[in-house]
Coordinates of C-alpha atoms and ligand atoms in Angstrom, one line a residue:
M1 CA -22.6 17.8 -8.8
T2 CA -18.9 18.1 -7.3
H3 CA -16.2 17.0 -9.4
Q4 CA -14.7 13.7 -7.9
K5 CA -10.6 14.2 -7.2
K6 CA -8.4 11.2 -9.0
L7 CA -6.0 9.0 -7.3
V8 CA -3.5 7.3 -10.2
V9 CA -2.2 4.5 -8.0
L10 CA 0.9 3.0 -10.3
G11 CA 2.0 -1.1 -8.7
S12 CA 2.0 -4.0 -7.7
T13 CA -0.2 -6.9 -8.0
N14 CA 0.5 -10.8 -7.0
I15 CA -2.1 -13.8 -5.5
D16 CA -0.8 -14.6 -2.3
H17 CA -0.6 -18.0 -1.5
I18 CA -1.4 -17.7 2.7
L19 CA -0.1 -20.8 5.2
N20 CA -1.1 -20.1 8.2
V21 CA 1.0 -21.8 10.4
P22 CA 1.5 -22.0 14.7
Y23 CA 4.9 -20.2 14.2
F24 CA 7.0 -19.1 11.9
L25 CA 9.8 -21.9 10.4
A26 CA 13.4 -22.6 10.5
P27 CA 15.5 -23.6 8.4
G28 CA 14.9 -27.6 7.9
E29 CA 12.0 -27.7 9.6
T30 CA 8.8 -29.0 7.9
L31 CA 5.9 -27.9 9.6
S32 CA 1.9 -28.5 8.8
A33 CA -0.4 -25.4 8.2
H34 CA -3.8 -24.9 9.8
Q35 CA -5.0 -23.7 6.2
Y36 CA -3.8 -22.9 2.7
Q37 CA -6.3 -20.0 1.5
V38 CA -5.2 -18.5 -2.1
A39 CA -6.8 -15.0 -2.8
M40 CA -5.4 -11.4 -4.3
G41 CA -3.4 -9.3 -3.0
G42 CA 0.0 -7.7 -3.8
K43 CA 0.9 -4.0 -2.3
G44 CA -0.2 -1.7 -5.3
A45 CA -3.4 -3.6 -5.9
N46 CA -4.4 -3.9 -2.1
Q47 CA -3.9 -0.5 -2.1
A48 CA -6.0 0.1 -5.2
V49 CA -8.6 -1.8 -3.9
A50 CA -9.0 -0.8 -0.3
A51 CA -9.4 2.7 -2.1
G52 CA -11.9 1.1 -4.9
R53 CA -14.2 0.4 -2.2
A54 CA -13.5 3.1 0.1
G55 CA -14.8 5.0 -1.9
A56 CA -12.4 7.3 -4.1
N57 CA -12.3 8.4 -8.5
I58 CA -9.1 5.4 -8.9
Q59 CA -7.3 3.8 -11.6
F60 CA -5.0 1.3 -11.6
I61 CA -1.7 0.8 -13.2
T62 CA -0.7 -2.8 -13.5
A63 CA 0.5 -5.2 -15.3
L64 CA -1.0 -8.4 -15.0
G65 CA 0.4 -12.2 -16.4
D66 CA -1.8 -13.9 -19.4
D67 CA -2.7 -16.5 -16.5
H68 CA -5.8 -16.7 -15.0
F69 CA -5.0 -15.7 -12.7
G70 CA -4.5 -12.1 -13.8
Q71 CA -7.8 -12.6 -16.0
D72 CA -9.5 -13.2 -11.8
A73 CA -7.6 -9.8 -11.1
L74 CA -8.9 -7.6 -14.0
D75 CA -12.8 -8.8 -12.2
Q76 CA -12.1 -8.2 -9.0
F77 CA -10.9 -4.6 -9.5
Q78 CA -14.1 -3.9 -11.7
T79 CA -15.6 -5.1 -8.7
D80 CA -14.4 -2.8 -6.8
G81 CA -14.8 0.3 -8.3
I82 CA -11.3 0.7 -10.2
D83 CA -10.3 2.4 -13.0
T84 CA -9.0 -0.7 -15.4
S85 CA -8.7 1.0 -18.5
L86 CA -4.0 0.8 -18.3
I87 CA -4.2 -2.2 -16.9
K88 CA -1.6 -4.2 -19.3
I89 CA -1.7 -8.3 -19.6
I90 CA 1.8 -9.3 -19.8
P91 CA 1.8 -12.7 -23.1
H92 CA 4.0 -15.5 -21.7
E93 CA 4.6 -14.4 -18.3
K94 CA 2.8 -15.6 -15.1
T95 CA 0.8 -12.9 -12.6
G96 CA 3.1 -11.9 -9.8
V97 CA 3.2 -14.6 -7.0
A98 CA 3.9 -14.0 -2.8
L99 CA 4.0 -16.6 -0.4
I100 CA 3.9 -16.2 2.7
F101 CA 3.0 -17.7 5.7
V102 CA 1.0 -16.1 9.0
N103 CA 1.7 -17.6 12.0
D104 CA -0.4 -17.7 15.4
E105 CA 0.2 -13.5 16.7
G106 CA -1.0 -13.4 13.3
E107 CA 2.3 -12.0 11.6
N108 CA 3.6 -12.8 8.5
M109 CA 7.2 -13.5 5.8
I110 CA 6.6 -12.6 3.0
G111 CA 8.7 -13.9 -0.4
I112 CA 7.4 -12.5 -3.8
H113 CA 8.8 -13.0 -7.5
A114 CA 7.6 -9.7 -9.3
G115 CA 6.6 -11.9 -12.9
A116 CA 4.2 -9.3 -14.9
N117 CA 5.6 -6.9 -11.9
A118 CA 8.5 -6.4 -13.8
H119 CA 7.3 -4.9 -17.0
V120 CA 6.0 -2.2 -15.4
T121 CA 8.4 -0.4 -16.8
P122 CA 9.1 3.9 -18.0
Q123 CA 8.4 2.4 -21.4
M124 CA 4.9 1.0 -20.2
L125 CA 3.8 4.3 -18.3
A126 CA 5.2 6.6 -21.6
N127 CA 1.5 5.3 -22.8
H128 CA 0.6 6.5 -19.6
W129 CA 1.8 10.5 -18.9
D130 CA -1.9 11.4 -19.5
A131 CA -3.8 9.3 -16.4
I132 CA -1.1 10.5 -14.3
E133 CA -0.7 14.7 -15.9
S134 CA -4.9 14.8 -14.4
A135 CA -4.4 12.9 -11.5
D136 CA -5.0 15.0 -8.5
A137 CA -2.6 12.1 -6.6
L138 CA 0.0 9.2 -7.4
L139 CA 0.5 6.1 -4.6
M140 CA 3.3 4.0 -4.9
Q141 CA 5.5 1.4 -3.0
L142 CA 8.0 -0.6 -4.3
E143 CA 7.3 -3.6 -5.6
I144 CA 7.7 -2.6 -9.9
P145 CA 11.3 -1.1 -11.2
I146 CA 12.7 2.0 -9.5
E147 CA 13.1 3.8 -12.2
T148 CA 9.6 3.5 -13.2
I149 CA 8.5 5.4 -9.4
Q150 CA 11.1 7.5 -9.9
Q151 CA 9.9 8.7 -13.3
A152 CA 6.6 8.4 -12.7
T153 CA 7.1 10.5 -9.4
N154 CA 9.4 13.5 -12.1
H155 CA 6.0 13.4 -14.3
A156 CA 3.8 13.9 -11.2
N157 CA 5.9 16.8 -10.2
E158 CA 6.5 18.4 -12.7
H159 CA 2.6 18.7 -13.2
G160 CA 1.6 19.7 -9.4
V161 CA 0.7 16.3 -8.5
L162 CA 0.3 15.1 -5.3
V163 CA 2.8 12.7 -5.1
A164 CA 3.0 9.9 -1.7
L165 CA 5.1 6.4 -1.7
N166 CA 4.7 4.1 0.7
P167 CA 8.5 2.8 1.2
A168 CA 7.3 -0.7 1.0
P169 CA 9.3 -3.6 0.6
A170 CA 12.1 -1.3 3.0
R171 CA 15.0 -0.2 0.8
P172 CA 16.9 2.4 0.9
L173 CA 16.1 5.1 -1.9
P174 CA 18.2 7.8 -2.9
D175 CA 17.7 10.9 -2.0
E176 CA 16.5 12.6 -5.4
L177 CA 14.2 10.9 -5.2
L178 CA 12.7 11.8 -1.0
S179 CA 13.0 15.4 -2.1
K180 CA 10.1 15.0 -4.8
I181 CA 8.0 13.1 -2.5
N182 CA 4.9 14.6 -0.9
I183 CA 3.9 12.4 1.7
I184 CA 6.0 8.9 2.9
T185 CA 3.8 7.0 5.1
P186 CA 7.2 3.7 6.3
N187 CA 6.7 1.9 9.5
E188 CA 9.7 1.3 11.6
T189 CA 11.8 -0.8 9.8
E190 CA 11.2 1.3 6.6
A191 CA 11.9 4.4 8.4
E192 CA 14.6 3.2 10.4
I193 CA 16.7 1.6 6.4
L194 CA 15.2 4.9 4.9
T195 CA 16.7 7.5 8.5
G196 CA 19.7 5.0 10.2
I197 CA 17.3 5.9 12.7
K198 CA 15.7 2.9 14.7
V199 CA 11.9 4.0 15.4
D200 CA 9.9 2.1 18.9
S201 CA 8.8 6.1 20.6
A202 CA 8.0 9.5 19.9
G203 CA 11.6 11.0 20.0
S204 CA 12.8 8.3 17.7
A205 CA 9.7 9.0 15.5
I206 CA 10.5 12.5 15.8
Q207 CA 14.0 11.6 14.6
A208 CA 13.7 10.0 11.3
S209 CA 11.0 12.7 10.3
K210 CA 13.0 15.0 11.0
I211 CA 15.8 13.1 8.6
L212 CA 12.9 12.9 5.9
H213 CA 11.5 16.9 6.4
D214 CA 15.1 17.5 5.6
K215 CA 15.4 15.1 2.5
G216 CA 12.7 17.4 1.4
V217 CA 9.4 15.6 2.1
T218 CA 6.7 17.5 3.0
V219 CA 4.7 14.7 5.3
V220 CA 5.7 11.9 6.9
I221 CA 3.4 9.5 8.4
I222 CA 5.3 6.0 10.7
T223 CA 2.8 3.5 11.4
M224 CA 4.1 2.2 14.4
G225 CA 1.7 -0.8 14.6
K226 CA -0.5 -1.2 17.3
L227 CA 1.4 2.3 18.3
G228 CA -0.8 4.2 16.6
A229 CA 1.2 6.8 14.0
W230 CA 3.2 9.3 14.4
V231 CA 2.2 12.5 11.6
S232 CA 4.8 14.7 11.1
E233 CA 3.8 17.7 8.9
N234 CA 5.9 20.6 8.2
G235 CA 7.7 19.5 11.0
V236 CA 5.6 19.3 14.4
G237 CA 4.3 15.7 14.8
H238 CA 2.0 14.2 16.9
L239 CA 1.2 9.9 17.4
I240 CA -2.5 9.7 16.2
P241 CA -3.3 5.8 18.3
G242 CA -4.5 3.5 16.7
F243 CA -8.6 1.1 17.9
K244 CA -7.5 -1.7 20.1
V245 CA -8.6 -4.7 18.2
D246 CA -7.6 -9.3 17.8
A247 CA -5.3 -8.9 15.3
I248 CA -5.5 -12.8 13.1
D249 CA -4.2 -11.4 10.2
T250 CA -1.8 -8.2 9.4
I251 CA -1.3 -9.0 5.5
A252 CA -1.9 -5.9 3.7
A253 CA -2.8 -4.1 6.9
G254 CA -0.4 -1.4 5.7
D255 CA -2.0 -1.1 2.4
T256 CA -6.2 -0.8 3.6
F257 CA -4.2 1.7 5.4
N258 CA -2.6 3.8 1.9
G259 CA -5.5 3.1 -0.1
V260 CA -8.3 4.9 2.6
L261 CA -5.9 7.8 3.9
M262 CA -5.3 9.0 0.1
T263 CA -9.1 8.2 -0.2
A264 CA -10.0 10.3 2.8
L265 CA -7.8 13.0 2.0
L266 CA -8.6 13.2 -1.7
E267 CA -12.2 13.9 -0.2
G268 CA -10.8 17.2 1.5
L269 CA -11.0 15.8 5.1
P270 CA -7.7 17.3 7.8
L271 CA -4.8 15.3 7.3
Q272 CA -5.8 14.2 11.7
E273 CA -9.4 12.6 10.3
T274 CA -7.8 11.8 7.3
I275 CA -5.5 9.2 8.8
R276 CA -8.2 8.0 12.5
K277 CA -10.7 6.5 9.1
A278 CA -7.7 4.7 8.2
H279 CA -6.3 4.1 11.1
A280 CA -10.4 2.1 11.1
A281 CA -9.9 0.2 7.6
A282 CA -6.9 -1.2 9.0
A283 CA -8.7 -2.3 11.9
I284 CA -10.9 -4.1 10.7
A285 CA -8.4 -5.3 7.8
V286 CA -6.5 -7.1 10.7
T287 CA -9.6 -9.6 11.9
R288 CA -9.8 -10.9 8.5
K289 CA -8.0 -13.6 6.6
G290 CA -5.7 -12.5 3.5
A291 CA -4.6 -9.3 1.5
Q292 CA -7.9 -8.7 -0.5
P293 CA -11.0 -10.5 1.4
S294 CA -9.8 -8.7 4.5
I295 CA -10.3 -5.3 2.9
P296 CA -13.7 -3.2 3.9
W297 CA -16.2 -1.3 2.4
A298 CA -17.3 2.3 2.3
S299 CA -19.9 1.8 4.5
E300 CA -18.3 -1.1 6.6
I301 CA -15.5 1.7 7.7
D302 CA -18.2 4.7 9.3
D303 CA -20.2 1.7 11.2
F304 CA -16.6 0.5 13.2
L305 CA -15.7 4.5 13.5
M306 CA -19.7 5.6 14.8
N307 CA -18.7 2.0 16.8
H308 CA -15.8 2.9 18.0
Ligands
RIB401 O1 1.4 -6.2 1.7 C1 1.0 -7.2 1.7 C2 1.4 -7.8 0.3 O2 2.8 -7.8 0.3 C3 1.1 -9.1 0.1 O3 -0.8 -9.1 -0.8 C4 2.0 -9.8 -1.3 O4 1.4 -10.0 -1.6 C5 2.6 -8.8 -0.6 O5 2.7 -8.2 -2.4

């Protein structure tokens, strides 16, 4: 039997409270929603779930509150094939929360409260160095303290573990951190915040990618919504279009893309094919409501690719 490469996802878990509204509210306005949904979310958890459902050998490092949401999340992760042995329950703390508006175009606005996610500290990580060392790849986002991301990156780097960063939510990042990232996956907004280049075309994607390569990142993948993904490796870039579907809710589309991308990379697929698979998974996710309820299983991704 061949050894299945191991992915460690380090990041946040949230409970998403989602209101589907006809349009985004103006200050002072009150609006009735078509629907209210409470669903599992959080960028780290969504990416871990996407990897688990896509068939990865995946371990998730996160922190949960000691409320019933934390227990529900833990149960859900186990159902999704995730190794939960390193997940910490924080006494007297709430599980992270996201308040989300989704408009009739399927776009979203998100406010978050860290709760237990703020406890994913370098001290917590100090108990888990061996998990990171024994991984083949580490995937992170930016909903946990930045010092934790920096230390995990340093440690993974020293041990030859591939480091992938989905730099969401958008924020500037120190060059020292970027110099140790092997794969970065910003969307257009995040790419602009990291590079100062407004990314809206192949030309601007080349410029932004060059800045990130010059800072030391090997592979730059800029997700550009309906246009697809700009993929730049060793300075050579091209656009890989996505699939055209009727999007009703884009929550976790990027997370699904990232989780499936890393799963496919660790399976040994060429970069081009991993992006196609990640695009397929994200295309399925945008046709369904919510974060984790929208994330497909491997068989659904395979069926989609056969039919498109
Ligand atoms: O990327 C989508 C996620 O962002 C949501 O699930 C929400 O929890 C926020 O973290």
